[in-house]
Short mmCIF file of C-alpha atoms in Angstrom, two decimals:
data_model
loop_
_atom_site.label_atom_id
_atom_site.label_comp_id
_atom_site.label_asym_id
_atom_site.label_seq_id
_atom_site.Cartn_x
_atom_site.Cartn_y
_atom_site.Cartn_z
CA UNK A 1 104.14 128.00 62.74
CA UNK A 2 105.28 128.83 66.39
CA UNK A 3 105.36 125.84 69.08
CA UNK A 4 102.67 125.42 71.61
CA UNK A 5 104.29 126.18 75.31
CA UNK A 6 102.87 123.79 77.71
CA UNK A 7 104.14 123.90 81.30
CA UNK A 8 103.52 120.90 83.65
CA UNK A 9 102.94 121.52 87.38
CA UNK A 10 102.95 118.71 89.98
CA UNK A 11 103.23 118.14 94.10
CA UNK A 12 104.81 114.70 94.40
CA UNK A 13 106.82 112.04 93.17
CA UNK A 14 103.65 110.14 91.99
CA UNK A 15 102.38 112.95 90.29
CA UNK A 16 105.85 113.90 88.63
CA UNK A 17 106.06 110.27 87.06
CA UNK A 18 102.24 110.79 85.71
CA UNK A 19 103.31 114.05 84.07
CA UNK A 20 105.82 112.52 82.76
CA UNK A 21 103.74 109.78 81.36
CA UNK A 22 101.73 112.23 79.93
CA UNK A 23 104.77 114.01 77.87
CA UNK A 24 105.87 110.89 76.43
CA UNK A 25 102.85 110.46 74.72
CA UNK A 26 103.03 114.21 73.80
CA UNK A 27 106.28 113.46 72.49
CA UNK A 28 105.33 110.18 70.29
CA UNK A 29 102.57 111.95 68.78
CA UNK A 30 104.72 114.64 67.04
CA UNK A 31 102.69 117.02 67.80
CA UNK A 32 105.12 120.33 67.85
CA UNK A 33 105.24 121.98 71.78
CA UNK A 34 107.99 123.12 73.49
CA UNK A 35 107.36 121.43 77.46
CA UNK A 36 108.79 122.54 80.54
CA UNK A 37 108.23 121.51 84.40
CA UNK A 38 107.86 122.72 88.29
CA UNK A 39 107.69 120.01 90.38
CA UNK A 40 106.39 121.68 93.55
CA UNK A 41 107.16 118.92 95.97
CA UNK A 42 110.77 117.45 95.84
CA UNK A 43 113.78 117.50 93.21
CA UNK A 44 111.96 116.61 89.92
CA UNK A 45 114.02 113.81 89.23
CA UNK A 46 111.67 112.18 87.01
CA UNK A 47 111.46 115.02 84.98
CA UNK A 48 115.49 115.79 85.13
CA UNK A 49 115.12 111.99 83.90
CA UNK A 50 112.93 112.88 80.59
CA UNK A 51 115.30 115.84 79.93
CA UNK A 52 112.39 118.49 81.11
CA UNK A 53 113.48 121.78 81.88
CA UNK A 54 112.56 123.06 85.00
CA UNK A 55 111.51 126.26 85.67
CA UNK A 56 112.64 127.27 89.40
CA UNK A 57 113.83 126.19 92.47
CA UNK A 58 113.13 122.99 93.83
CA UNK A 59 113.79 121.27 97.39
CA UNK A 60 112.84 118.12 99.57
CA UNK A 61 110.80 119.35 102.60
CA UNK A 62 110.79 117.63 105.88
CA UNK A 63 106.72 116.44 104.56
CA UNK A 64 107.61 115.29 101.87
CA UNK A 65 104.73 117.55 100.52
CA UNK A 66 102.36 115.66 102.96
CA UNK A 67 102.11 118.41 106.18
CA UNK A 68 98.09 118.36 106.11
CA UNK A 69 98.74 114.74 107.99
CA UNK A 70 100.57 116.18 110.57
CA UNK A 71 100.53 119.82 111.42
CA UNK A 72 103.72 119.54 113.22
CA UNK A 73 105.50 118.96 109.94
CA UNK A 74 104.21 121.63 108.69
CA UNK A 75 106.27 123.72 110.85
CA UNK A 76 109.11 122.18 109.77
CA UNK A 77 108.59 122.68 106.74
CA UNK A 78 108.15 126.47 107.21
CA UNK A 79 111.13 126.16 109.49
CA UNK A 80 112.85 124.52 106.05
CA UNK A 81 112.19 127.77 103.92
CA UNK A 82 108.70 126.47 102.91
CA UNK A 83 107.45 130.08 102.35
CA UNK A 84 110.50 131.27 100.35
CA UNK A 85 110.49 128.46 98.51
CA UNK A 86 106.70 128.53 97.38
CA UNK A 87 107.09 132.25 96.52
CA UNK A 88 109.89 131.63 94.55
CA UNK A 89 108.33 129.00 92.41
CA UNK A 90 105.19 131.25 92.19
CA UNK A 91 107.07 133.87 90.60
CA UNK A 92 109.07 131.15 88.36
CA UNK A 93 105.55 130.08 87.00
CA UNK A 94 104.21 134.04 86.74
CA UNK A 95 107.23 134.47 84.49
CA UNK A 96 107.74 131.01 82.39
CA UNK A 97 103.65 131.24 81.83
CA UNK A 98 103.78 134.10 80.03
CA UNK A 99 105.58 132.16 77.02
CA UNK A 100 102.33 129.21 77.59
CA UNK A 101 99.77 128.54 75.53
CA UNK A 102 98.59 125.61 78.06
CA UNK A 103 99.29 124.62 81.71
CA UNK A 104 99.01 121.01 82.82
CA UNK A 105 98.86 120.49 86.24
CA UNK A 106 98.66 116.56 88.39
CA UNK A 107 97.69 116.48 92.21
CA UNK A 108 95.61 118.77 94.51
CA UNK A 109 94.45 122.12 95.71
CA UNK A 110 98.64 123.27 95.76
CA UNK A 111 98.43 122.46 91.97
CA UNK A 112 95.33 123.58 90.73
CA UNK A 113 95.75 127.15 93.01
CA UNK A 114 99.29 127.33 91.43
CA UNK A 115 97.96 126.68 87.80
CA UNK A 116 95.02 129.06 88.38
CA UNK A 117 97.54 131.68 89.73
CA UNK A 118 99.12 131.70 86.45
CA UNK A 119 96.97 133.56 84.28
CA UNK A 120 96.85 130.69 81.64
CA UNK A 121 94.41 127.74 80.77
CA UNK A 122 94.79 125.31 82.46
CA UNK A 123 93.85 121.18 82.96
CA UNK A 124 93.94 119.14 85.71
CA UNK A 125 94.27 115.46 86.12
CA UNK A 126 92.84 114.97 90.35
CA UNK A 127 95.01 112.46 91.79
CA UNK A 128 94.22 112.48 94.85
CA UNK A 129 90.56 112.87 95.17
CA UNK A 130 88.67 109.53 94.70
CA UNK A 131 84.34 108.63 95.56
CA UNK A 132 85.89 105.23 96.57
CA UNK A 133 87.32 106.96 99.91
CA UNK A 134 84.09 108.52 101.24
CA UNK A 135 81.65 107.33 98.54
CA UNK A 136 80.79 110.80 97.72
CA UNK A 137 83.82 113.15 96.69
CA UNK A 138 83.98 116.50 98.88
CA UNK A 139 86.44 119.08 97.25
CA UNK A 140 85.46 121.70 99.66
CA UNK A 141 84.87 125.41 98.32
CA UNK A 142 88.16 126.53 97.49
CA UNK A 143 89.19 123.54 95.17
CA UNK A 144 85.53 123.48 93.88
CA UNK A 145 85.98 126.95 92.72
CA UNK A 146 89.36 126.66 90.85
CA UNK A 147 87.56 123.38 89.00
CA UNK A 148 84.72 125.50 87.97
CA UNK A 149 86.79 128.69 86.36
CA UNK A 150 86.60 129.22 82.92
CA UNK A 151 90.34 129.13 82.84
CA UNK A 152 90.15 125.07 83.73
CA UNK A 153 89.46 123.50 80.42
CA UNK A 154 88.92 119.85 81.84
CA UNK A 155 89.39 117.70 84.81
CA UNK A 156 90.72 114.48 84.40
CA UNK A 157 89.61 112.15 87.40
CA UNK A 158 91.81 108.90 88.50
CA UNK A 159 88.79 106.37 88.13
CA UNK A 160 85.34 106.34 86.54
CA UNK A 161 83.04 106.30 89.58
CA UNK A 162 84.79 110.29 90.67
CA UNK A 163 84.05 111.57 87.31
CA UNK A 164 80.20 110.68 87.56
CA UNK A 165 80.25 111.53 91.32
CA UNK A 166 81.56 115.03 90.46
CA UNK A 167 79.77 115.62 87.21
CA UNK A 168 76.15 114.71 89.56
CA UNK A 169 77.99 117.37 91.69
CA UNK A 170 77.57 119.38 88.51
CA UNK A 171 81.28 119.52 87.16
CA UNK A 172 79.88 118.27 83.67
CA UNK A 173 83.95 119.01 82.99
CA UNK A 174 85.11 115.99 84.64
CA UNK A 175 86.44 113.00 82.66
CA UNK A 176 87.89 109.62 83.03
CA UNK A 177 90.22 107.92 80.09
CA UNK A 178 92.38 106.24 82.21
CA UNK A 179 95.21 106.13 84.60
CA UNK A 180 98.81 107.06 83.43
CA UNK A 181 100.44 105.55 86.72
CA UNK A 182 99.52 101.91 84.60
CA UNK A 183 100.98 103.48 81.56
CA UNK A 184 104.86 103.01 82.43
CA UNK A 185 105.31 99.25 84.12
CA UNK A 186 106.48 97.62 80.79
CA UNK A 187 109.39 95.49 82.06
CA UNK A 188 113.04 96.47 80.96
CA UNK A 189 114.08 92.74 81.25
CA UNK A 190 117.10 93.75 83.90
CA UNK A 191 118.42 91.05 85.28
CA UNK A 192 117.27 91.01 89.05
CA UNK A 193 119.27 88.49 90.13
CA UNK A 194 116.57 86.25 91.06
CA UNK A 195 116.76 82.71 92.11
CA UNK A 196 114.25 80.62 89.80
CA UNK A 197 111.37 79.03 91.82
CA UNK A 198 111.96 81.15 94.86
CA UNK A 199 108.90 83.28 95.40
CA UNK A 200 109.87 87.04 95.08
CA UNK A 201 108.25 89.54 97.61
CA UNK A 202 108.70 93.81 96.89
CA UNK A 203 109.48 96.04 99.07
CA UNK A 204 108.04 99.59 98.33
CA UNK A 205 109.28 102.07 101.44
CA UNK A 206 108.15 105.37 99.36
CA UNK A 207 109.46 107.97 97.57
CA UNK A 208 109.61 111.24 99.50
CA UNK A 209 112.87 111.58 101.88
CA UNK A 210 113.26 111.21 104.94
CA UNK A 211 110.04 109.34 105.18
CA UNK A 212 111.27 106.37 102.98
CA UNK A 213 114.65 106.54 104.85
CA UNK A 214 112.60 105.43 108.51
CA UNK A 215 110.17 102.84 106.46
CA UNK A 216 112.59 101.07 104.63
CA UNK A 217 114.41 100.75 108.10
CA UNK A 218 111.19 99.22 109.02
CA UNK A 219 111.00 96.56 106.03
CA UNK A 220 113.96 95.53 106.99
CA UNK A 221 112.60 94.59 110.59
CA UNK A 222 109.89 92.86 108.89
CA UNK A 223 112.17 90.78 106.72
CA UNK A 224 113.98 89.59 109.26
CA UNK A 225 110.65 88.42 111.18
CA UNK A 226 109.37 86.68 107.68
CA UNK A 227 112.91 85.06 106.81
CA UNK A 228 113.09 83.63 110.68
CA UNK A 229 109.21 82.44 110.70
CA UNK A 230 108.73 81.58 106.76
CA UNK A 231 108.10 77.97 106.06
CA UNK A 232 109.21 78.49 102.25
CA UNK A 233 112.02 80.16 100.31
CA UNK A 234 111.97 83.79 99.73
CA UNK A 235 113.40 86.65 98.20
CA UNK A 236 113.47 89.98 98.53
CA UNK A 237 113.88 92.79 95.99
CA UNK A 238 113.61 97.14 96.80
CA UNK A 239 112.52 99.38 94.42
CA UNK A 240 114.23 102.38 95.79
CA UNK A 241 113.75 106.48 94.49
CA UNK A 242 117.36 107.20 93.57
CA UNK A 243 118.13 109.68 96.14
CA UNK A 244 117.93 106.81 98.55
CA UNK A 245 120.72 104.51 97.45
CA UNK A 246 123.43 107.02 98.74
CA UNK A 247 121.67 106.36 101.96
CA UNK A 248 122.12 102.47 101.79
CA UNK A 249 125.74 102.37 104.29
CA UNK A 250 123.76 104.42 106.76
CA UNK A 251 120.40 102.74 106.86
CA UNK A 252 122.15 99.03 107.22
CA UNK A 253 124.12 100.67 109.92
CA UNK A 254 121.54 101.81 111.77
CA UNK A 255 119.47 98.43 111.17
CA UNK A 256 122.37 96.32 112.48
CA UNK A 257 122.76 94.84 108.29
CA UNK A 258 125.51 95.26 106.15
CA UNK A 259 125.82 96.96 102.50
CA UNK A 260 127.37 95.60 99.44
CA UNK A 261 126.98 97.15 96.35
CA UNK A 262 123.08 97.48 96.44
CA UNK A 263 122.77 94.48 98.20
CA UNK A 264 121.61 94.60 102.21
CA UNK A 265 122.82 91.57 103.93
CA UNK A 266 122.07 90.30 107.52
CA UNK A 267 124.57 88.20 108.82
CA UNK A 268 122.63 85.05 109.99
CA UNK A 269 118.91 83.80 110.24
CA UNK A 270 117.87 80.65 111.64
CA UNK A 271 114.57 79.56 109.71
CA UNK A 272 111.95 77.60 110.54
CA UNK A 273 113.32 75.13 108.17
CA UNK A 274 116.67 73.93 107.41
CA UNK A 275 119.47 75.83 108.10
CA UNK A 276 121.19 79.33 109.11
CA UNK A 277 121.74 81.39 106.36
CA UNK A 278 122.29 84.69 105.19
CA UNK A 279 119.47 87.13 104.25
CA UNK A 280 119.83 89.20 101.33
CA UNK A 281 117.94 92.37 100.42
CA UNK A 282 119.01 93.72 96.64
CA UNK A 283 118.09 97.14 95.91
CA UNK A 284 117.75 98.48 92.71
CA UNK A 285 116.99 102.16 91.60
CA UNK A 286 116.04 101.72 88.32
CA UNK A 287 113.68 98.89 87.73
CA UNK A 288 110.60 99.05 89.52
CA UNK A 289 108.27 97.79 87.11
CA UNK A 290 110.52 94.59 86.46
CA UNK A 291 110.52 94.24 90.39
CA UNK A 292 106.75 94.25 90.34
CA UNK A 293 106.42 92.41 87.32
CA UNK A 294 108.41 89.46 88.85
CA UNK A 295 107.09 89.38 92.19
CA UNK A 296 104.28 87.04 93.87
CA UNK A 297 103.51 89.91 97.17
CA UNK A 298 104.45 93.50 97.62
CA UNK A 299 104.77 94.83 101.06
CA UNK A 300 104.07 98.74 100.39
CA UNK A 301 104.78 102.15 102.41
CA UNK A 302 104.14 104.23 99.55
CA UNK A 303 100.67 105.75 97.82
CA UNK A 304 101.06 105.44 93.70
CA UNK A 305 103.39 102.54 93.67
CA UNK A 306 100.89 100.19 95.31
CA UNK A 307 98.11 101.68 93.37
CA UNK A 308 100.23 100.61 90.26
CA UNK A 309 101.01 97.04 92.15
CA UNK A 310 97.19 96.28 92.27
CA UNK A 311 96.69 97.51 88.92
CA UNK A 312 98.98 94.58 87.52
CA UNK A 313 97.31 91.98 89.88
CA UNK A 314 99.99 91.88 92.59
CA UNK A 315 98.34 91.07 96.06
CA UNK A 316 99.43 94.26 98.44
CA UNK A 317 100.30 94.02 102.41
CA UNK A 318 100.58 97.65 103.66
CA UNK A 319 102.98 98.54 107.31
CA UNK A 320 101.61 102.12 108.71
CA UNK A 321 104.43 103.90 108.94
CA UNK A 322 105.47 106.84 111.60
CA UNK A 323 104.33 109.30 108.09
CA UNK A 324 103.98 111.88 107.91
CA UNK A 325 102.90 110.84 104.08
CA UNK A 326 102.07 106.61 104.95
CA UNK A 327 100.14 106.24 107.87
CA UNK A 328 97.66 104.02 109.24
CA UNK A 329 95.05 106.73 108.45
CA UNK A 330 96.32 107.00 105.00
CA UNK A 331 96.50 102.88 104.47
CA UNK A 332 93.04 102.71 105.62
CA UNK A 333 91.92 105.48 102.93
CA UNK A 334 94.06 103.21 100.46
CA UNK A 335 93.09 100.18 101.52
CA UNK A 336 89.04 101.66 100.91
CA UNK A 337 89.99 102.77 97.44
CA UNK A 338 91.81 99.39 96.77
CA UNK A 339 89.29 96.95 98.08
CA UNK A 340 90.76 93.36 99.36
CA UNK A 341 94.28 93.69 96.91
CA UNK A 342 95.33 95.57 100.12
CA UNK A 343 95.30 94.34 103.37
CA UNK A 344 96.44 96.59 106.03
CA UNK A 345 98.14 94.67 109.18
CA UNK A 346 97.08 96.52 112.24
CA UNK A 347 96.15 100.38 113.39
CA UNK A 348 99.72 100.18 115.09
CA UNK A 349 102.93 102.00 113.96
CA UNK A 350 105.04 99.61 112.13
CA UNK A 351 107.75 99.74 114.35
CA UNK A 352 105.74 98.78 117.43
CA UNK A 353 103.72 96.21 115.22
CA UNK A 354 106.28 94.16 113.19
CA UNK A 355 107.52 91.85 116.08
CA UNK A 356 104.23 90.52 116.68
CA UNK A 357 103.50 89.83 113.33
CA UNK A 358 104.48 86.26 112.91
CA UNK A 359 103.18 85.61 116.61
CA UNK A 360 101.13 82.38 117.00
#
């Protein structure tokens, strides 16, 4: 018997590490397919990661994926090739397709219009549409339309109250079994290098370059502010996207810290209490879920990764960022889907914010 082709679309990090989630239980079932990938938005890492071939060309845009925040990104992305780019991966899926028996596609409107455009059935799991933001759901008429084709077999919605909302819409194809993002934060048991009793806080500056770049030049400000004004021990641990550990000698340059072999180091804080000491920021590409698993506060820049933080319980402080992906207007929307595991500290840009943060 011939293997079932299923292709997996996705526009984002997030939604690359849910596909991925997805194939993995694919793969432990048994069940005989032969997968493949195009990340729209980024490199695909995860996917290079879970040895998934991909399909066509991929590339890191100035947006990050994220230009309907800012129009002016938007022109730099076009200015980045954006059009070639899409075309190109277009005509990658028109041809790979063709093999399909299935396409599965995580995210928005760029994923459903890219599935539809293939010819193929397709499913959707709608990440980024939630009734919690607006307590009513508006897809408007395009995305609407590519739900309701025959050629979408089901849409998969990230939390119980959408799927009602949109099947009283009249979407009676809209489902909720659960989350993947909570599916893939078993711990590893790496050794973080944590000092026992010491309270652990996470630092969470985002996945799509050169946004993360800027924020986690921000955390950094804000670490120095909380290890200066903290009246107890701390520690801090980064769960970095790989592509952003190359960057480490540059960012602690430009931040005025030094970089040792993961580890960010500023050269001398005076606490509150007792006396000067380093400050240590260890950085680790590879073990986000034991970083969340082992920390008492995460201080986020990021969309799925604090979504995944309150999922396990963690208590969330989110920094507005300059975006174009985390900003205040997109903490806000967070912070509404997320309820009081989020608190937001000001409407401000982080880094006109931060040094009045420990103010009294």
């Amino acid at each position: 018997m011939k293997s079932k082709g299923i292709l997996f679309l996705s526009n984002g990090h997030g939604e690359d590490a849910i596909n991925c989630q997805i194939l993995k239980a694919l793969r432990a079932s048994g069940a005989d397919v032969d997968v493949s990938a195009m990340p729209i938005v980024g490199d695909g890492a995860a996917y290079r990661r879970s040895t998934v071939p991909i399909i066509g060309p991929t590339s890191q845009m100035p947006s990050g994926g994220v230009f309907y925040m800012n129009p002016l990104f938007f022109l730099k992305d076009i200015g980045a090739g954006l059009i070639a780019l899409t075309w190109q991966q277009l005509q990658a899926v028109w041809r790979h397709s063709r093999h399909c028996d299935l396409v599965v596609a995580t995210g928005d409107i760029v994923a459903a219009a890219i599935a539809h455009a293939s010819n193929r059935p397709y499913i959707i799991f709608l990440s980024a549409h939630s009734s919690y933001y607006e307590g009513r759901v508006d897809l408007g008429l395009i995305l609407w339309q590519l739900l309701c084709s025959d050629k979408c077999l089901a849409v998969f919605t990230r939390d119980a109250l959408t799927a009602a909302d949109l099947k009283r819409q009249g979407l009676k194809k809209a489902q909720f079994v659960g989350n993947p993002v909570m599916d893939n934060l078993n711990s590893t048991g790496k050794d973080l290098q944590l000092i026992p009793g010491v309270r652990t806080i996470a630092l969470l500056p985002g996945s799509r370059l050169p946004e993360a770049t800027n924020n986690l030049v921000l955390l950094l400000e804000l670490v120095k502010e909380m290890a200066s004004n903290s009246t107890v021990p701390v520690q801090f641990r980064a769960a970095l996207v790989p592509a952003l550990m190359p960057q480490l000698d540059d960012i602690a340059t430009r931040s005025g810290w030094q970089q040792r072999s993961g580890k960010l180091i500023f050269p001398a804080i005076k606490p509150s209490f007792g006396e000067e000491k380093l400050v240590e920021v260890i950085c680790w590409a590879d073990a986000f879920a034991d970083i969340l698993q082992q920390s008492s506060l995460v201080i986020g820049m990021t969309g799925t990764a604090v979504e995944q933080a309150v999922g396990l319980g963690k208590p969330v402080i989110a920094v507005p960022g300059n975006g174009p992906a985390f900003t205040y207007r997109f903490a806000e929307a967070q912070n509404r889907l997320l309820g009081h595991s989020v608190q937001v500290i000001g409407t401000q840009l982080a880094n006109s914010y931060i040094a009045s943060l420990f103010e009294s």
